[in-house]
Coordinates of C-alpha atoms and ligand atoms in Angstrom, one line a residue:
M1 CA -24.4 8.8 -4.3
A2 CA -21.3 10.3 -5.8
E3 CA -21.7 13.1 -8.3
A4 CA -21.7 12.3 -12.0
F5 CA -18.3 11.5 -13.5
D6 CA -16.6 9.8 -16.4
I7 CA -13.6 7.7 -15.6
I8 CA -11.2 6.7 -18.4
I9 CA -8.8 3.9 -17.6
F10 CA -5.6 3.9 -19.7
G11 CA -4.2 0.3 -19.7
G12 CA -7.8 -0.8 -19.1
M13 CA -7.3 -4.4 -20.1
G14 CA -4.1 -4.7 -18.1
D15 CA -3.5 -6.6 -14.9
L16 CA -4.1 -3.8 -12.4
S17 CA -7.3 -2.7 -14.1
L18 CA -8.8 -6.2 -14.3
R19 CA -7.7 -7.3 -10.8
K20 CA -8.5 -4.1 -8.8
L21 CA -10.0 -1.2 -10.7
I22 CA -12.9 -2.8 -12.5
P23 CA -13.9 -4.8 -9.4
A24 CA -13.7 -1.5 -7.4
L25 CA -15.9 0.3 -9.9
Y26 CA -18.3 -2.6 -9.8
G27 CA -18.5 -1.8 -6.1
F28 CA -19.8 1.7 -7.0
E29 CA -22.6 0.0 -9.0
Y30 CA -23.4 -2.4 -6.1
D31 CA -23.5 0.5 -3.6
G32 CA -25.6 2.6 -5.9
E33 CA -22.9 5.3 -6.1
F34 CA -23.1 5.8 -9.9
T35 CA -25.4 8.4 -11.3
E36 CA -27.1 7.3 -14.4
E37 CA -24.9 9.3 -16.8
S38 CA -21.6 8.2 -15.3
R39 CA -19.5 6.2 -17.8
I40 CA -16.4 4.1 -17.7
Y41 CA -14.0 4.1 -20.7
I42 CA -11.6 1.3 -20.9
T43 CA -8.8 1.9 -23.3
S44 CA -6.6 -0.7 -24.8
H45 CA -4.0 -0.6 -27.5
R46 CA -5.6 -3.5 -29.4
A47 CA -9.1 -4.1 -30.5
V48 CA -10.8 -6.6 -28.2
E49 CA -13.7 -8.7 -29.6
S50 CA -16.9 -7.8 -27.8
E51 CA -17.3 -11.4 -26.6
E52 CA -13.7 -11.5 -25.2
F53 CA -14.2 -8.1 -23.6
K54 CA -17.4 -9.2 -21.9
S55 CA -15.9 -12.4 -20.6
K56 CA -12.8 -10.6 -19.3
I57 CA -14.9 -8.1 -17.4
Q58 CA -17.2 -10.7 -16.1
A59 CA -14.3 -12.8 -14.8
S60 CA -12.9 -9.7 -13.2
I61 CA -16.0 -8.9 -11.2
E62 CA -17.0 -12.5 -10.5
E63 CA -15.9 -12.4 -6.9
Q64 CA -17.8 -9.2 -6.2
V65 CA -21.2 -10.4 -7.5
K66 CA -23.0 -11.3 -4.3
D67 CA -26.1 -13.3 -5.5
D68 CA -28.5 -13.9 -8.3
A69 CA -30.4 -10.7 -7.7
D70 CA -27.2 -8.7 -7.9
S71 CA -26.2 -10.6 -11.1
A72 CA -29.6 -9.9 -12.7
T73 CA -29.7 -6.2 -11.9
N74 CA -26.3 -4.6 -11.2
V75 CA -24.2 -6.6 -13.7
P76 CA -26.2 -5.6 -16.8
R77 CA -26.3 -2.0 -15.6
F78 CA -22.6 -2.1 -15.1
M79 CA -21.9 -3.6 -18.5
Q80 CA -23.9 -0.9 -20.1
R81 CA -21.7 1.7 -18.5
L82 CA -18.5 0.4 -20.0
N83 CA -17.1 1.7 -23.2
P84 CA -14.2 -0.1 -24.7
V85 CA -11.9 2.2 -26.7
V86 CA -9.0 1.2 -28.9
L87 CA -6.2 3.7 -28.4
D88 CA -2.5 3.8 -29.0
I89 CA -1.3 6.1 -26.2
A90 CA 2.0 6.9 -28.0
D91 CA 0.4 7.7 -31.3
H92 CA -1.2 11.2 -31.6
A93 CA -3.6 10.0 -34.2
G94 CA -4.2 6.6 -32.6
G95 CA -7.8 6.8 -31.4
W96 CA -7.6 10.0 -29.4
D97 CA -10.1 11.8 -31.5
E98 CA -12.6 9.0 -31.1
L99 CA -12.1 9.0 -27.3
A100 CA -12.6 12.8 -27.2
K101 CA -15.8 12.5 -29.3
N102 CA -17.1 9.7 -27.2
I103 CA -16.7 11.6 -24.0
E104 CA -18.0 14.9 -25.4
N105 CA -21.3 13.1 -26.4
N106 CA -22.1 12.4 -22.8
A107 CA -19.8 14.7 -20.9
C108 CA -20.1 14.7 -17.1
A109 CA -18.6 17.8 -15.3
T110 CA -16.0 15.6 -13.6
R111 CA -13.7 13.4 -15.6
I112 CA -11.0 11.2 -14.1
F113 CA -8.1 9.8 -16.0
F114 CA -6.6 6.7 -14.4
L115 CA -3.1 6.0 -15.7
S116 CA -2.6 2.3 -15.2
I117 CA 0.3 2.3 -17.7
P118 CA 4.1 2.0 -17.6
P119 CA 5.6 5.3 -16.3
Y120 CA 7.5 6.0 -19.5
L121 CA 4.1 6.5 -21.3
S122 CA 2.7 8.9 -18.7
E123 CA 4.0 12.1 -20.2
T124 CA 2.9 11.2 -23.7
C125 CA -0.5 10.3 -22.3
C126 CA -0.9 13.6 -20.5
K127 CA 0.3 15.6 -23.6
N128 CA -2.2 13.8 -25.8
L129 CA -5.0 14.4 -23.3
Y130 CA -4.2 18.0 -23.3
Q131 CA -3.8 18.4 -27.1
H132 CA -7.1 16.7 -27.7
G133 CA -8.9 19.1 -25.4
L134 CA -9.7 16.4 -22.9
V135 CA -8.2 18.3 -19.9
A136 CA -11.4 20.2 -19.4
G137 CA -14.0 20.8 -16.8
N138 CA -13.1 19.1 -13.5
A139 CA -10.3 17.0 -15.0
R140 CA -8.4 14.9 -12.5
I141 CA -5.6 12.5 -13.0
I142 CA -4.8 9.4 -11.0
L143 CA -1.2 8.2 -11.2
E144 CA -0.5 4.7 -10.1
K145 CA 2.8 3.7 -8.6
P146 CA 5.6 3.3 -9.5
I147 CA 6.1 7.1 -9.7
G148 CA 9.6 6.7 -11.2
V149 CA 12.2 4.2 -10.4
D150 CA 14.5 6.6 -8.6
L151 CA 14.6 10.3 -7.5
E152 CA 15.6 11.6 -10.9
S153 CA 12.9 9.7 -12.9
A154 CA 10.2 10.6 -10.3
Q155 CA 11.2 14.3 -10.6
K156 CA 11.0 14.1 -14.3
L157 CA 7.6 12.4 -14.3
N158 CA 6.2 14.9 -11.8
A159 CA 7.5 17.8 -13.8
S160 CA 6.1 16.5 -17.0
V161 CA 2.6 15.8 -15.6
A162 CA 2.7 19.2 -14.0
Q163 CA 2.8 20.8 -17.5
Y164 CA -0.7 19.7 -18.1
F165 CA -2.4 19.3 -14.6
K166 CA -2.3 21.4 -11.5
E167 CA -0.9 19.6 -8.4
D168 CA -4.4 19.8 -6.8
D169 CA -5.8 17.7 -9.7
I170 CA -3.1 15.1 -9.5
Y171 CA -3.9 12.1 -7.3
R172 CA -0.9 9.8 -6.7
I173 CA -2.4 6.6 -5.4
D174 CA -1.1 4.3 -2.7
H175 CA -3.8 1.8 -2.3
Y176 CA -2.6 1.0 1.3
L177 CA -4.0 4.4 2.3
G178 CA -7.4 3.3 1.1
K179 CA -7.5 0.4 3.5
E180 CA -10.0 1.0 6.3
T181 CA -7.6 0.2 9.2
V182 CA -4.9 2.4 7.8
Q183 CA -7.3 5.3 8.0
N184 CA -8.4 4.1 11.4
L185 CA -4.8 4.6 12.6
L186 CA -5.4 8.3 12.4
A187 CA -8.7 8.1 14.3
L188 CA -7.0 5.9 16.9
R189 CA -4.0 8.1 17.4
F190 CA -5.8 11.5 17.4
T191 CA -9.1 10.8 19.2
N192 CA -7.8 8.7 22.2
I193 CA -6.1 10.6 25.0
L194 CA -4.9 7.2 26.3
L195 CA -2.5 7.0 23.3
G196 CA -1.5 10.7 23.4
D197 CA 1.3 11.0 25.9
V198 CA 2.6 7.4 25.4
W199 CA 3.2 7.9 21.7
S200 CA 6.9 8.7 21.8
N201 CA 10.3 7.4 22.8
S202 CA 9.4 7.9 26.5
S203 CA 7.1 4.9 26.4
I204 CA 7.6 3.1 23.1
D205 CA 10.5 0.7 22.7
H206 CA 10.2 0.0 19.0
V207 CA 7.8 -0.3 16.1
Q208 CA 7.4 -3.2 13.6
I209 CA 5.6 -2.8 10.3
S210 CA 5.2 -5.9 8.3
I211 CA 3.6 -6.7 5.0
S212 CA 3.9 -10.4 4.3
E213 CA 2.6 -11.9 1.1
T214 CA 2.1 -15.5 0.1
V215 CA 2.1 -14.8 -3.7
G216 CA 5.2 -15.0 -5.8
L217 CA 5.7 -13.4 -9.2
E218 CA 2.1 -13.7 -10.4
G219 CA 3.1 -13.3 -14.0
R220 CA 4.6 -9.9 -13.4
A221 CA 8.2 -11.1 -13.9
G222 CA 9.0 -8.4 -16.5
F223 CA 8.1 -5.6 -14.1
Y224 CA 9.1 -7.1 -10.9
N225 CA 12.6 -8.3 -11.7
D226 CA 13.6 -4.7 -12.6
V227 CA 12.1 -3.3 -9.5
G228 CA 12.4 -5.6 -6.5
A229 CA 10.7 -5.3 -3.1
L230 CA 12.5 -2.1 -1.9
R231 CA 11.0 -0.1 -4.7
D232 CA 7.8 -2.0 -5.1
M233 CA 6.7 -2.0 -1.5
V234 CA 9.1 0.0 0.8
Q235 CA 9.3 3.2 -1.1
N236 CA 5.6 3.6 -1.0
H237 CA 3.4 1.4 1.1
L238 CA 5.8 0.8 4.1
L239 CA 7.0 4.4 4.2
Q240 CA 3.5 5.7 4.1
L241 CA 2.5 3.5 7.0
L242 CA 5.6 4.6 8.9
C243 CA 4.6 8.2 8.3
L244 CA 1.1 7.7 9.7
V245 CA 2.5 6.1 12.8
A246 CA 5.2 8.7 13.4
M247 CA 3.7 12.0 12.2
E248 CA 2.8 14.8 14.5
P249 CA -0.9 15.6 15.0
P250 CA -1.9 18.2 12.5
H251 CA -3.7 21.2 14.0
E252 CA -6.7 20.3 11.7
M253 CA -7.4 17.3 9.6
N254 CA -7.1 18.2 5.9
A255 CA -5.0 17.1 2.9
D256 CA -2.4 19.8 3.1
N257 CA -1.8 19.4 6.8
I258 CA -1.5 15.6 6.7
R259 CA 0.8 15.7 3.7
A260 CA 3.0 18.4 5.4
E261 CA 3.3 16.3 8.6
K262 CA 4.1 13.1 6.6
L263 CA 6.8 15.0 4.7
K264 CA 8.5 16.1 7.9
V265 CA 8.8 12.4 9.0
L266 CA 10.3 11.4 5.6
K267 CA 12.8 14.3 5.9
A268 CA 13.8 13.2 9.4
L269 CA 14.6 9.6 8.4
K270 CA 18.2 8.9 9.1
P271 CA 20.2 8.0 6.0
I272 CA 21.1 4.5 5.2
D273 CA 24.0 4.3 2.8
S274 CA 27.2 2.3 2.2
T275 CA 28.5 3.1 5.7
N276 CA 25.6 1.3 7.5
V277 CA 23.6 -0.6 4.9
N278 CA 24.8 -4.0 6.0
M279 CA 23.8 -3.4 9.6
A280 CA 20.5 -1.7 8.8
T281 CA 19.1 -3.8 5.9
V282 CA 18.6 -7.4 4.9
R283 CA 17.6 -8.4 1.4
G284 CA 16.4 -11.8 0.5
Q285 CA 15.1 -13.8 -2.4
Y286 CA 12.7 -16.8 -2.2
D287 CA 13.9 -20.2 -3.0
S288 CA 11.7 -23.3 -3.5
G289 CA 9.8 -24.5 -0.4
L290 CA 6.5 -25.7 0.8
M291 CA 3.4 -23.5 0.7
D292 CA 0.3 -25.2 2.1
D293 CA 2.2 -28.5 1.9
Q294 CA 2.7 -28.1 -1.9
R295 CA 6.1 -27.5 -3.4
A296 CA 6.5 -23.9 -4.6
A297 CA 9.2 -23.0 -7.1
G298 CA 12.0 -20.6 -6.2
Y299 CA 12.2 -17.1 -7.7
L300 CA 14.9 -18.0 -10.3
E301 CA 13.0 -21.1 -11.3
E302 CA 9.8 -19.0 -11.8
L303 CA 11.8 -16.5 -13.7
G304 CA 13.2 -19.2 -15.9
T305 CA 16.8 -18.0 -15.2
E306 CA 19.8 -20.0 -14.2
Q307 CA 21.1 -19.7 -10.7
G308 CA 22.8 -16.4 -10.3
G309 CA 20.7 -14.9 -13.1
S310 CA 19.1 -12.3 -10.9
N311 CA 19.7 -11.0 -7.4
T312 CA 16.5 -9.0 -7.3
E313 CA 15.2 -8.9 -3.8
T314 CA 11.7 -10.4 -3.0
Y315 CA 12.2 -9.6 0.7
V316 CA 13.5 -6.6 2.5
A317 CA 14.0 -5.9 6.2
I318 CA 15.1 -2.5 7.3
R319 CA 16.0 -0.9 10.7
A320 CA 14.9 2.7 10.1
E321 CA 15.4 5.5 12.6
I322 CA 13.7 8.9 12.7
G323 CA 16.0 11.7 13.9
N324 CA 13.6 13.9 15.9
W325 CA 12.7 14.6 19.5
R326 CA 9.7 12.3 19.5
W327 CA 11.4 9.3 18.0
A328 CA 15.1 9.5 18.8
G329 CA 16.3 6.0 19.8
V330 CA 13.2 4.1 18.7
P331 CA 13.9 1.7 15.8
F332 CA 11.2 1.2 13.2
Y333 CA 11.7 -2.3 11.8
L334 CA 10.1 -2.5 8.4
R335 CA 9.8 -5.8 6.4
T336 CA 8.0 -7.1 3.5
G337 CA 8.4 -10.2 1.4
K338 CA 6.7 -12.5 -1.1
R339 CA 6.1 -16.2 -0.6
L340 CA 6.2 -15.9 3.1
K341 CA 4.3 -18.1 5.5
R342 CA 1.1 -16.1 5.8
R343 CA -0.5 -13.1 4.1
A344 CA -0.8 -10.4 6.7
A345 CA -0.1 -6.7 7.2
E346 CA 0.4 -5.4 10.7
I347 CA 1.8 -2.6 12.7
V348 CA 3.1 -3.6 16.2
I349 CA 3.9 -0.9 18.7
E350 CA 5.9 -2.4 21.5
F351 CA 6.0 -0.4 24.7
K352 CA 8.9 -0.2 27.2
P353 CA 9.0 -2.4 30.3
V354 CA 7.6 -0.9 33.4
V355 CA 10.1 1.3 35.1
H356 CA 10.3 -0.7 38.3
Q357 CA 9.3 -4.3 39.0
V358 CA 7.2 -4.6 42.2
F359 CA 6.7 -8.4 41.8
N360 CA 9.4 -10.9 42.3
E361 CA 10.4 -13.5 39.7
S362 CA 7.9 -16.1 40.9
V363 CA 5.1 -14.3 39.1
G364 CA 6.7 -15.2 35.8
A365 CA 8.2 -13.1 33.0
I366 CA 6.3 -9.8 32.6
Q367 CA 5.9 -8.9 28.9
P368 CA 5.9 -5.3 27.8
N369 CA 2.5 -3.9 26.6
R370 CA 1.9 -4.2 22.9
L371 CA -0.5 -2.5 20.5
T372 CA -1.1 -4.4 17.3
I373 CA -2.9 -2.7 14.4
K374 CA -4.1 -5.4 12.0
L375 CA -4.5 -4.2 8.4
Q376 CA -5.2 -7.4 6.6
P377 CA -6.6 -10.0 6.2
D378 CA -8.3 -9.4 9.5
E379 CA -8.9 -5.8 10.5
G380 CA -8.7 -4.7 14.0
V381 CA -6.7 -3.6 17.0
E382 CA -5.3 -5.6 19.8
L383 CA -3.9 -4.3 23.1
T384 CA -1.9 -6.7 25.1
L385 CA -2.0 -6.1 28.9
N386 CA -0.7 -8.0 31.8
T387 CA -3.2 -9.5 34.3
K388 CA -3.2 -11.9 37.2
Q389 CA -4.0 -15.4 36.2
L390 CA -7.4 -16.2 37.5
H391 CA -8.2 -19.1 39.9
Q392 CA -4.7 -19.3 41.3
R393 CA -3.9 -18.6 44.9
E394 CA -0.4 -17.5 44.0
M395 CA 0.2 -14.4 42.0
K396 CA 1.0 -15.3 38.4
I397 CA 1.1 -12.7 35.7
K398 CA -0.2 -13.5 32.2
P399 CA -0.5 -11.3 29.1
V400 CA -4.0 -11.1 27.7
N401 CA -5.3 -9.4 24.6
L402 CA -8.1 -6.8 24.4
E403 CA -9.3 -7.3 20.9
L404 CA -11.4 -5.0 18.7
D405 CA -12.4 -6.8 15.6
F406 CA -13.8 -4.3 13.1
A407 CA -15.8 -6.9 11.3
D408 CA -17.6 -7.8 14.5
A409 CA -17.8 -4.2 15.8
F410 CA -19.2 -2.6 12.7
D411 CA -21.7 -4.1 10.3
G412 CA -22.0 -3.4 6.7
H413 CA -20.0 -4.4 3.8
R414 CA -16.5 -2.9 3.3
R415 CA -15.4 -0.9 0.3
A416 CA -12.3 -2.1 -1.4
A417 CA -9.3 0.3 -1.1
Y418 CA -9.5 1.4 -4.7
Q419 CA -13.2 2.0 -4.5
R420 CA -12.8 4.2 -1.4
L421 CA -9.9 6.1 -3.1
I422 CA -11.7 6.7 -6.4
L423 CA -14.7 8.0 -4.4
D424 CA -12.3 10.5 -2.8
V425 CA -11.1 11.6 -6.2
V426 CA -14.6 12.1 -7.4
A427 CA -15.2 14.3 -4.3
G428 CA -11.9 16.1 -4.9
D429 CA -10.5 15.1 -1.5
S430 CA -6.7 14.4 -1.7
T431 CA -6.1 13.6 2.0
L432 CA -5.3 10.0 1.2
F433 CA -3.1 10.7 -1.8
I434 CA 0.5 11.5 -2.0
H435 CA 2.0 14.9 -2.8
R436 CA 4.9 15.1 -5.2
D437 CA 7.2 16.3 -2.4
E438 CA 6.5 13.1 -0.5
V439 CA 7.3 10.9 -3.4
E440 CA 10.5 12.6 -4.1
E441 CA 11.5 12.7 -0.4
A442 CA 10.8 8.9 -0.2
W443 CA 13.1 8.3 -3.2
R444 CA 15.8 10.5 -1.5
W445 CA 15.9 8.0 1.3
I446 CA 15.5 4.9 -0.8
N447 CA 18.1 5.7 -3.5
P448 CA 21.2 5.5 -1.3
I449 CA 20.1 2.1 0.0
Q450 CA 19.7 0.8 -3.6
D451 CA 23.1 2.4 -4.6
A452 CA 24.9 0.9 -1.5
W453 CA 23.5 -2.6 -2.3
K454 CA 24.9 -2.2 -5.8
T455 CA 28.3 -0.8 -5.0
L456 CA 28.9 -3.2 -2.1
D457 CA 27.6 -6.0 -4.1
S458 CA 25.5 -7.0 -1.1
V459 CA 24.3 -10.5 -0.7
T460 CA 20.7 -11.5 -1.4
H461 CA 20.0 -14.1 1.2
L462 CA 17.9 -17.0 0.0
Y463 CA 14.9 -18.1 2.1
A464 CA 12.6 -21.0 1.7
S465 CA 9.1 -20.3 0.2
G466 CA 6.7 -20.7 3.1
S467 CA 9.2 -19.5 5.7
W468 CA 9.4 -16.1 7.4
G469 CA 12.3 -14.8 5.3
P470 CA 16.1 -15.0 5.7
Q471 CA 17.6 -15.8 9.1
K472 CA 19.8 -12.7 8.7
A473 CA 16.6 -10.7 9.3
D474 CA 16.0 -12.5 12.7
F475 CA 19.6 -11.9 13.5
M476 CA 19.3 -8.1 12.8
L477 CA 16.6 -7.9 15.6
H478 CA 18.4 -10.4 17.9
Q479 CA 21.4 -8.1 17.9
D480 CA 19.2 -5.4 19.3
G481 CA 17.8 -7.8 21.9
R482 CA 14.4 -8.0 20.1
S483 CA 12.5 -10.4 17.9
W484 CA 9.9 -10.2 15.1
V485 CA 6.3 -10.7 16.0
E486 CA 4.7 -13.1 13.4
P487 CA 2.1 -11.1 11.6
G488 CA -1.3 -12.7 11.6
D489 CA -0.4 -15.1 14.4
P490 CA -3.5 -15.9 16.3
S491 CA -1.5 -16.9 19.4
A492 CA 0.8 -13.8 19.4
Ligands
LIG501 C1 1.4 -3.6 -5.0 C2 2.7 -4.3 -5.4 O1 1.6 -2.2 -4.9 O2 0.9 -4.1 -3.7 C3 2.5 -5.8 -5.4 O3 3.1 -3.8 -6.6 C4 1.9 -6.3 -4.1 O4 3.7 -6.5 -5.7 C5 0.6 -5.5 -3.8 O5 1.5 -7.7 -4.3 C6 0.1 -5.9 -2.4 O6 -1.1 -5.3 -2.1 P1 -2.2 -6.0 -1.2 O7 -3.3 -4.9 -1.0 O8 -2.6 -7.2 -1.8 O9 -1.5 -6.2 0.1

């Protein structure tokens, strides 16, 4: 059981809260991780009728409720824990005193503020927390991405939050780091000698990191159209995954060491700017197409904008390079996109061919070894090795997969990424959270790409919904003599 804590969600009736945070907190209830006195405060700028509040919460946890017994015991207990609070974040007098009073009445030693609000409100929110005496006891703050929209705004935001909270009490969340297999990547890399010496340019040909989504705008047009995939997914999730694949082993596993190693990787990323952006990046936008045999609208159609109205990218592919001894010459191909064929997130480590072929061509083409780390929807690890085809007199080589499916290997129900991460905040463990230096360094690499796209007026390539993205992205790899591995492909 976690220690007693109060959690206050700003933007509590918003999309992120209802889709991810409340269900994650329900997971605490289901797992018996709440102490009796722990409370959840859900702030919203407008008063929500109690019936509407109840039905929204119930809809948000619907998928988590396992059975009738769960519904009869945990749901009422969870509902009891919730306290709706009407609060205007920007208004000093707008409900802050009531919030402070409410919390004081039942104060737990640890209080966690989750800012699920637009970044421009973050500073005001922190200031009001401070001025109303709420930054007391073990006060911790969770900042949800986006942390700024570029380097300058991120620095400004980090500096303003730092006026009221110490860096150790600031938890910048990237929910990808809460996914079980992402954490497993560290275990895999640093506890298996087999992967030790081969984990470098001496044995690895290239790395692919793909996050493909089937969803489109999902009613987030206002946010998304200003941001695009580079800032929504690459600046954070994809770069964090790249760091975990590429970082040096820390001498000891703790938050400071991990963050320091990740930072070194970010610093070593070779710049992409107007001189190489066209060779090293591809941006795309989904057009109409077929998803599960149903017509899906294109991005502009969904946005309600005429053709040419927006060139925001919903797809990005990048050929990144890390300029250090371990990784020199190994491309890291990153890609992410919405409305792609399949929802999947995977890391593929493709090894080099054997240094000398002892078999002649009659055995068939010999594939290089490949390690696939599956993050979602399935979680597991797959190692492709070459073997002799059985029951054949002649020698024929065939690649086969050694598969470790985490769902089969380990029983028990899995915690959602947000549940796992909030538990870490309660425990004061920031290993899986991002230091301000990392956020800023990531922007230092992303900004020139964004600027180059703007100044060169680079083309946003259309791709059909339900496809694997623009052909130009295939071409980028073909030029290097490589090709994408389809994420989530059972036959890959
Ligand atoms: C969020 C992005 O950070 O991650 C969304 O803002 C995206 O655009 C989401 O859909 C993907 O997360 P997951 O866990 O569903 O892969």
